[in-house]
Coordinates of C-alpha atoms in Angstrom, one line a residue:
Chain J
X966 CA 0.1 -0.2 -0.1
X967 CA 1.1 3.5 -0.8
X968 CA -0.3 7.0 0.4
X969 CA 1.4 10.4 -0.8
X970 CA 0.6 13.7 0.3
X971 CA 2.4 17.0 0.2
X972 CA 3.1 19.4 3.5
X973 CA 3.2 23.1 2.8
X974 CA 5.5 24.8 5.2
X975 CA 5.6 28.9 5.2
X976 CA 8.8 29.5 6.9
X977 CA 9.7 33.0 8.2
X978 CA 13.3 32.8 7.5
X979 CA 16.5 30.8 8.5
X980 CA 15.8 28.4 11.2
X981 CA 14.6 25.1 12.1
X982 CA 10.9 24.1 11.9
X983 CA 9.9 20.7 13.6
X984 CA 7.5 18.5 11.4
X985 CA 7.6 15.3 13.5
X986 CA 3.6 16.3 14.7
X987 CA 2.6 16.5 11.0
X988 CA 4.6 13.5 9.9
X989 CA 3.1 11.3 12.5
X990 CA -0.2 12.4 12.0
X991 CA 0.2 11.3 8.1
X992 CA 1.1 7.8 9.1
X993 CA -1.9 7.5 11.5
X994 CA -4.2 8.6 8.7
X995 CA -2.4 6.3 6.3
X996 CA -3.5 2.9 7.6
X997 CA -0.3 1.6 7.4
X998 CA 1.2 -0.3 10.2
X999 CA 4.7 -1.4 9.2
X1000 CA 7.0 0.1 6.7
X1001 CA 8.7 3.2 5.8
X1002 CA 7.8 6.8 5.9
X1003 CA 9.6 8.6 3.0
X1004 CA 10.1 12.6 3.7
X1005 CA 11.2 14.6 0.6
X1006 CA 12.0 18.2 0.1
X1007 CA 11.8 19.9 -3.0
X1008 CA 14.3 22.7 -2.5
X1009 CA 17.9 23.0 -2.6
X1010 CA 18.3 25.9 0.2
X1011 CA 16.3 24.2 2.7
X1012 CA 16.8 20.8 4.1
X1013 CA 15.9 18.2 6.4
X1014 CA 17.4 16.8 9.7
X1015 CA 16.8 14.5 12.4
X1016 CA 18.0 16.1 15.8
X1017 CA 17.5 16.4 19.5
X1018 CA 14.2 17.5 20.3
X1019 CA 14.6 18.7 23.8
X1020 CA 16.9 21.6 24.2
X1021 CA 16.6 24.8 21.9
X1022 CA 20.2 25.6 22.8
X1023 CA 21.2 22.5 20.1
X1024 CA 19.3 24.1 17.4
X1025 CA 21.3 27.6 18.3
X1026 CA 24.6 25.8 18.0
X1027 CA 23.6 24.2 14.8
X1028 CA 23.3 27.7 13.5
X1029 CA 26.6 28.9 14.9
X1030 CA 28.3 25.8 13.5
X1031 CA 27.0 26.0 9.9
X1032 CA 27.6 30.0 10.1
X1033 CA 31.2 29.2 10.4
X1034 CA 31.4 26.3 8.1
X1035 CA 29.7 28.4 5.1
X1036 CA 29.6 32.2 6.2
X1037 CA 27.0 34.2 4.4
X1038 CA 28.9 36.4 2.0
X1039 CA 32.2 34.3 2.0
X1040 CA 34.5 35.4 -0.6
X1041 CA 35.3 31.7 -1.8
X1042 CA 31.5 31.9 -3.2
X1043 CA 30.9 33.2 -6.8
X1044 CA 27.4 32.2 -6.8
X1045 CA 25.9 35.3 -5.1
X1046 CA 22.8 36.1 -7.6
X1047 CA 20.5 36.0 -4.9
X1048 CA 22.7 37.7 -2.1
X1049 CA 25.1 36.8 0.3
X1050 CA 23.0 33.7 2.0
X1051 CA 22.4 32.1 -1.4
X1052 CA 25.4 29.7 -1.9
X1053 CA 25.7 28.8 2.0
X1054 CA 22.2 27.8 1.7
X1055 CA 23.3 25.4 -1.1
X1056 CA 25.9 24.0 0.9
X1057 CA 24.2 23.7 4.4
X1058 CA 21.7 21.6 2.0
X1059 CA 24.3 19.5 0.7
X1060 CA 25.9 18.8 3.9
X1061 CA 22.2 17.8 5.6
X1062 CA 19.7 15.7 4.2
X1063 CA 17.1 16.2 1.2
X1064 CA 15.3 13.2 2.2
X1065 CA 14.6 10.8 5.3
X1066 CA 13.2 7.6 5.7
X1067 CA 11.5 6.5 9.1
X1068 CA 10.6 2.9 10.0
X1069 CA 6.9 2.9 10.7
X1070 CA 6.3 0.2 13.3
X1071 CA 3.0 -0.5 14.9
X1072 CA 1.3 2.6 12.8
X1073 CA 3.7 5.2 14.1
X1074 CA 7.0 6.4 13.0
X1075 CA 9.7 4.6 15.3
X1076 CA 11.4 7.8 16.2
X1077 CA 13.8 7.4 19.1
X1078 CA 12.9 9.1 22.2
X1079 CA 15.1 12.6 21.5
X1080 CA 14.6 12.6 17.6
X1081 CA 12.8 15.2 16.0
X1082 CA 12.4 15.8 12.2
X1083 CA 13.1 19.4 11.1
X1084 CA 12.9 21.2 8.4
X1085 CA 15.9 23.9 8.4
X1086 CA 15.3 26.8 6.1
X1087 CA 18.6 28.2 5.3
X1088 CA 17.6 31.6 3.7
X1089 CA 17.2 34.7 5.6
X1090 CA 13.7 35.5 4.0
X1091 CA 10.8 33.3 4.5
X1092 CA 10.0 30.8 1.9
X1093 CA 7.2 28.3 0.7
X1094 CA 8.3 25.2 1.4
X1095 CA 7.0 21.6 0.1
X1096 CA 7.7 18.4 1.4
X1097 CA 6.5 15.3 -0.3
X1098 CA 5.2 12.4 2.1
X1099 CA 5.1 8.7 0.5
X1100 CA 4.4 5.8 3.2
X1101 CA 4.6 2.7 2.1
X1102 CA 3.9 -0.8 3.7
X1103 CA 1.3 -3.1 5.1
Chain M
X1411 CA 6.1 -3.8 -8.2
X1412 CA 9.7 -3.5 -8.2
X1413 CA 12.3 -2.7 -11.1
X1414 CA 15.7 -2.7 -10.7
X1415 CA 18.8 -1.4 -13.1
X1416 CA 22.2 -0.3 -13.0
X1417 CA 23.7 2.9 -14.7
X1418 CA 27.2 2.6 -15.8
X1419 CA 28.8 6.0 -15.6
X1420 CA 32.4 6.6 -17.0
X1421 CA 33.6 9.9 -15.2
X1422 CA 36.7 11.7 -16.5
X1423 CA 38.0 12.9 -13.0
X1424 CA 36.7 15.1 -10.2
X1425 CA 33.6 17.1 -10.8
X1426 CA 29.8 16.4 -10.8
X1427 CA 27.7 14.6 -13.5
X1428 CA 24.1 15.1 -13.8
X1429 CA 21.9 11.8 -13.8
X1430 CA 18.2 13.2 -13.6
X1431 CA 17.7 12.7 -17.3
X1432 CA 18.7 8.9 -16.6
X1433 CA 16.7 8.3 -13.6
X1434 CA 13.7 9.9 -15.3
X1435 CA 13.9 7.7 -18.1
X1436 CA 14.2 4.4 -16.0
X1437 CA 11.2 5.6 -13.8
X1438 CA 9.1 6.1 -17.1
X1439 CA 10.1 2.8 -18.5
X1440 CA 9.3 1.1 -15.3
X1441 CA 5.6 1.5 -15.4
X1442 CA 5.5 2.5 -11.7
X1443 CA 3.1 5.6 -11.1
X1444 CA 3.6 6.1 -7.5
X1445 CA 6.3 5.1 -5.2
X1446 CA 10.0 5.9 -4.5
X1447 CA 12.7 5.8 -6.9
X1448 CA 16.1 4.5 -4.7
X1449 CA 19.6 5.8 -6.2
X1450 CA 22.2 4.1 -4.7
X1451 CA 26.3 4.3 -5.7
X1452 CA 28.5 1.3 -4.8
X1453 CA 31.7 3.1 -4.3
X1454 CA 33.4 5.4 -1.5
X1455 CA 35.4 7.7 -3.5
X1456 CA 32.2 9.0 -5.3
X1457 CA 28.9 10.2 -3.9
X1458 CA 25.6 11.2 -4.9
X1459 CA 23.8 14.7 -4.5
X1460 CA 20.6 16.6 -5.0
X1461 CA 21.6 20.1 -6.0
X1462 CA 20.6 23.3 -7.8
X1463 CA 20.8 22.6 -11.5
X1464 CA 20.8 26.0 -13.2
X1465 CA 24.1 27.8 -12.7
X1466 CA 27.2 26.0 -13.4
X1467 CA 29.0 28.5 -10.6
X1468 CA 27.4 26.3 -7.8
X1469 CA 29.2 23.2 -8.7
X1470 CA 32.3 25.4 -8.8
X1471 CA 31.8 26.7 -5.4
X1472 CA 30.9 23.2 -4.0
X1473 CA 34.3 22.2 -5.2
X1474 CA 36.0 24.8 -3.6
X1475 CA 34.1 24.4 -0.5
X1476 CA 35.2 20.7 -0.1
X1477 CA 38.6 21.6 -1.2
X1478 CA 38.8 23.9 2.0
X1479 CA 37.1 21.3 4.1
X1480 CA 39.2 18.3 3.0
X1481 CA 42.1 19.6 1.2
X1482 CA 44.1 17.1 -1.2
X1483 CA 47.4 16.0 0.3
X1484 CA 46.6 17.5 3.9
X1485 CA 48.9 16.2 6.6
X1486 CA 46.1 15.1 8.7
X1487 CA 45.4 12.2 6.7
X1488 CA 47.3 9.2 6.7
X1489 CA 45.4 6.9 4.5
X1490 CA 47.3 7.9 1.6
X1491 CA 47.9 4.5 -0.6
X1492 CA 46.0 6.0 -3.5
X1493 CA 47.6 9.3 -3.3
X1494 CA 47.0 12.9 -2.2
X1495 CA 43.3 12.7 -3.3
X1496 CA 42.3 9.5 -1.8
X1497 CA 41.2 10.2 1.9
X1498 CA 39.6 13.5 1.1
X1499 CA 37.4 11.5 -1.6
X1500 CA 36.4 9.4 1.7
X1501 CA 35.4 12.4 3.4
X1502 CA 33.7 14.3 1.0
X1503 CA 31.7 11.0 0.6
X1504 CA 30.6 10.9 3.9
X1505 CA 29.9 14.5 4.1
X1506 CA 27.3 14.0 1.2
X1507 CA 25.1 10.8 0.1
X1508 CA 25.8 7.4 -1.0
X1509 CA 22.1 7.2 -1.4
X1510 CA 19.0 9.2 -2.3
X1511 CA 15.5 8.3 -2.4
X1512 CA 12.9 10.3 -4.6
X1513 CA 9.2 10.3 -4.5
X1514 CA 7.8 9.1 -7.9
X1515 CA 4.3 10.7 -8.5
X1516 CA 2.2 10.3 -11.6
X1517 CA 5.1 8.0 -12.9
X1518 CA 7.6 10.7 -12.7
X1519 CA 10.3 11.6 -10.1
X1520 CA 8.8 14.5 -8.4
X1521 CA 11.9 16.8 -8.4
X1522 CA 11.7 20.4 -7.5
X1523 CA 12.3 22.9 -10.5
X1524 CA 15.8 23.2 -9.3
X1525 CA 16.6 20.1 -8.2
X1526 CA 19.2 17.8 -10.2
X1527 CA 20.4 14.5 -9.4
X1528 CA 24.3 14.1 -9.4
X1529 CA 27.3 12.0 -9.4
X1530 CA 30.4 13.5 -8.0
X1531 CA 33.6 12.0 -8.8
X1532 CA 35.9 12.8 -5.9
X1533 CA 39.0 11.3 -7.4
X1534 CA 41.3 13.1 -10.0
X1535 CA 41.5 10.2 -12.5
X1536 CA 38.4 9.0 -14.5
X1537 CA 36.5 5.9 -12.7
X1538 CA 34.1 3.4 -13.9
X1539 CA 31.1 4.0 -11.3
X1540 CA 28.1 1.6 -11.0
X1541 CA 24.8 3.1 -9.6
X1542 CA 22.1 0.7 -8.9
X1543 CA 18.4 2.2 -9.1
X1544 CA 15.4 0.3 -7.4
X1545 CA 12.0 1.7 -8.2
X1546 CA 9.2 0.4 -5.8
X1547 CA 5.7 1.1 -6.1
X1548 CA 2.2 0.7 -7.8
Chain L
X528 CA 6.9 -8.3 1.7
X529 CA 7.7 -6.4 4.8
X530 CA 10.4 -7.9 7.5
X531 CA 11.4 -5.7 10.7
X532 CA 14.0 -6.4 13.3
X533 CA 15.9 -4.4 15.8
X534 CA 19.8 -4.8 16.2
X535 CA 21.1 -3.7 19.7
X536 CA 24.6 -2.4 19.5
X537 CA 26.8 -1.9 22.7
X538 CA 29.3 0.3 22.1
X539 CA 32.6 0.9 24.1
X540 CA 33.0 4.7 23.5
X541 CA 33.8 6.9 20.7
X542 CA 34.5 4.7 17.5
X543 CA 33.3 2.6 14.5
X544 CA 31.2 -0.5 14.7
X545 CA 30.7 -2.4 11.4
X546 CA 27.3 -3.8 10.8
X547 CA 27.6 -5.2 7.4
X548 CA 27.3 -8.9 8.7
X549 CA 24.3 -8.6 11.0
X550 CA 22.6 -6.7 7.9
X551 CA 23.4 -9.3 5.5
X552 CA 22.1 -11.8 7.8
X553 CA 19.1 -10.2 8.5
X554 CA 18.7 -9.7 4.6
X555 CA 19.2 -13.3 3.8
X556 CA 16.8 -14.4 6.8
X557 CA 14.1 -12.5 5.5
X558 CA 13.5 -14.3 2.2
X559 CA 13.3 -11.2 0.3
X560 CA 15.4 -11.4 -3.0
X561 CA 14.7 -7.9 -4.7
X562 CA 14.0 -4.6 -2.7
X563 CA 15.9 -2.2 -0.2
X564 CA 17.3 -3.0 3.2
X565 CA 16.4 0.4 5.4
X566 CA 18.8 0.6 8.1
X567 CA 17.8 3.7 11.0
X568 CA 19.6 4.5 14.0
X569 CA 17.3 5.7 16.9
X570 CA 19.4 8.5 18.5
X571 CA 21.2 11.9 17.7
X572 CA 24.6 11.5 19.3
X573 CA 25.2 8.3 16.8
X574 CA 25.1 7.7 13.4
X575 CA 25.7 5.5 10.2
X576 CA 27.9 5.6 7.4
X577 CA 28.8 3.7 4.5
X578 CA 32.4 3.6 4.1
X579 CA 35.8 2.0 2.9
X580 CA 36.0 -1.3 4.8
X581 CA 39.7 -2.2 4.3
X582 CA 42.2 0.3 5.9
X583 CA 41.5 0.8 9.5
X584 CA 43.8 4.2 8.7
X585 CA 40.6 5.5 7.2
X586 CA 38.3 5.4 10.4
X587 CA 41.1 7.0 12.3
X588 CA 41.3 9.7 9.5
X589 CA 37.7 10.4 9.7
X590 CA 37.9 10.8 13.5
X591 CA 40.9 13.1 13.2
X592 CA 38.8 15.2 10.6
X593 CA 35.2 15.3 12.8
X594 CA 37.5 16.5 15.5
X595 CA 38.8 19.3 13.6
X596 CA 35.1 20.0 12.4
X597 CA 33.6 20.0 15.8
X598 CA 36.4 19.8 18.5
X599 CA 34.9 18.6 22.2
X600 CA 34.7 21.4 24.4
X601 CA 34.5 24.3 21.6
X602 CA 33.4 27.4 23.1
X603 CA 30.9 27.9 20.4
X604 CA 28.9 25.4 21.9
X605 CA 26.4 26.4 24.7
X606 CA 24.6 22.9 24.9
X607 CA 27.0 21.1 27.2
X608 CA 25.0 19.6 29.7
X609 CA 26.2 16.2 29.1
X610 CA 29.7 17.4 28.8
X611 CA 32.4 18.7 26.3
X612 CA 31.3 16.0 23.5
X613 CA 27.8 16.3 24.1
X614 CA 27.2 19.1 21.0
X615 CA 29.7 17.7 19.0
X616 CA 28.0 14.4 18.8
X617 CA 24.9 15.9 17.6
X618 CA 27.0 17.9 14.8
X619 CA 28.6 14.8 13.8
X620 CA 25.4 12.9 13.3
X621 CA 24.0 15.7 11.2
X622 CA 27.1 15.8 9.1
X623 CA 26.8 11.9 8.5
X624 CA 23.5 9.8 8.4
X625 CA 20.7 8.7 10.7
X626 CA 19.1 6.4 8.1
X627 CA 20.5 4.5 4.9
X628 CA 18.9 2.6 2.4
X629 CA 20.7 -0.3 0.7
X630 CA 19.5 -2.2 -2.5
X631 CA 18.6 -5.8 -2.1
X632 CA 19.6 -7.8 -5.4
X633 CA 19.4 -11.7 -5.5
X634 CA 18.8 -12.1 -1.9
X635 CA 21.8 -9.7 -0.5
X636 CA 22.9 -6.4 0.1
X637 CA 24.3 -4.9 -3.1
X638 CA 27.2 -3.3 -1.5
X639 CA 30.3 -2.4 -3.3
X640 CA 33.1 -4.3 -2.8
X641 CA 34.7 -1.6 -0.4
X642 CA 31.4 -0.4 1.3
X643 CA 30.9 -1.4 4.9
X644 CA 28.1 -0.3 6.7
X645 CA 29.3 1.4 10.1
X646 CA 27.8 2.6 13.2
X647 CA 29.7 5.6 14.6
X648 CA 29.6 6.4 18.2
X649 CA 30.1 10.0 18.8
X650 CA 30.2 9.9 22.8
X651 CA 33.3 9.1 24.7
X652 CA 31.1 7.0 27.0
X653 CA 29.6 3.5 25.6
X654 CA 26.2 3.4 24.9
X655 CA 23.1 1.2 24.3
X656 CA 22.4 1.9 20.5
X657 CA 18.9 0.6 18.7
X658 CA 19.0 0.2 15.0
X659 CA 15.8 -0.9 13.2
X660 CA 16.2 -2.5 9.9
X661 CA 13.0 -2.7 7.6
X662 CA 13.5 -5.0 4.4
X663 CA 10.8 -4.3 1.8
X664 CA 10.4 -6.1 -1.5
X665 CA 9.6 -9.5 -3.0

């Protein structure tokens, strides 16, 4: 059995947006009890991440880390058509994930206790982001 | 339904090679209209990436970025049996992807407008690369 | 057909632990001959990696690389509740993988000759880690 649906997320700029609740409820609604939930972001300047879901400092530290890895406006970047955060957004995307798969066990995503699913917006301006869920199983 | 096939790619050395066309045509040929297309590279010194497909400067900037992250010949690396680009190739591979999943919707990979699928060769010398496609769905 | 099982891994602290053998034997036991084997780690301070399986120097060099990317105790990190390796472990996890998919061909994971599947423990202390396998196919 396969169920697909699209999540629309309006971001308000750089930062993380938790999707765990929407994904769990799509899985519940699918009627699938064992299988895989695939999460796919249709963009190259925002990405997906499985990360610690308890302490907001983790997200702040990840921003700090990424801003050192690929600083906005770094002169090593020549692809700057959309501004100083254009190329850093692509770099952050390739260092994280565009797609994730989560096992479905007993009708739920079998996330660990401390695991949350996040969309990470890498552009400073807010964007409309679309995420395709495909739930496949029995 | 499951369809599998192997793509053979001859690289001419470090750089990116777009696979989107071959993947879309394998999906079309599979007769599967809803599901997942899995792309897997059977190597540890070349990798896969979903990235911006319009401006070639993006690929050049990604090369620049990676050559700063893991410079060829960096003395921190001891695994140098195959030369100064041996260990950097493994590092670049683990920082990007060995496998990708793309949703199949209406008989096509539902890539975003600006998303392309790339094989990234990390060795300076050309190599024969093999990529396994598994298309699963209805 | 879908088969799921959980692997329990006791780590003895930071380092890599090869899972290829256990995964191959779960695939053999599943009776599935064509499809996908999904590997998922239910933690955010340990991760998964497909990497070169022949020379132990590769793993040592990857540790060196990561310890420069995200040094233990780096003052840029504020999430330090569990010690100096707490936030570096999350960073190492998001730079590598929480889930992997491997094609199953002729009843075996179609890994390349030099590819091994590794759990990478990022904490200095040993941990109980749980990895969910989902094998889907025909």
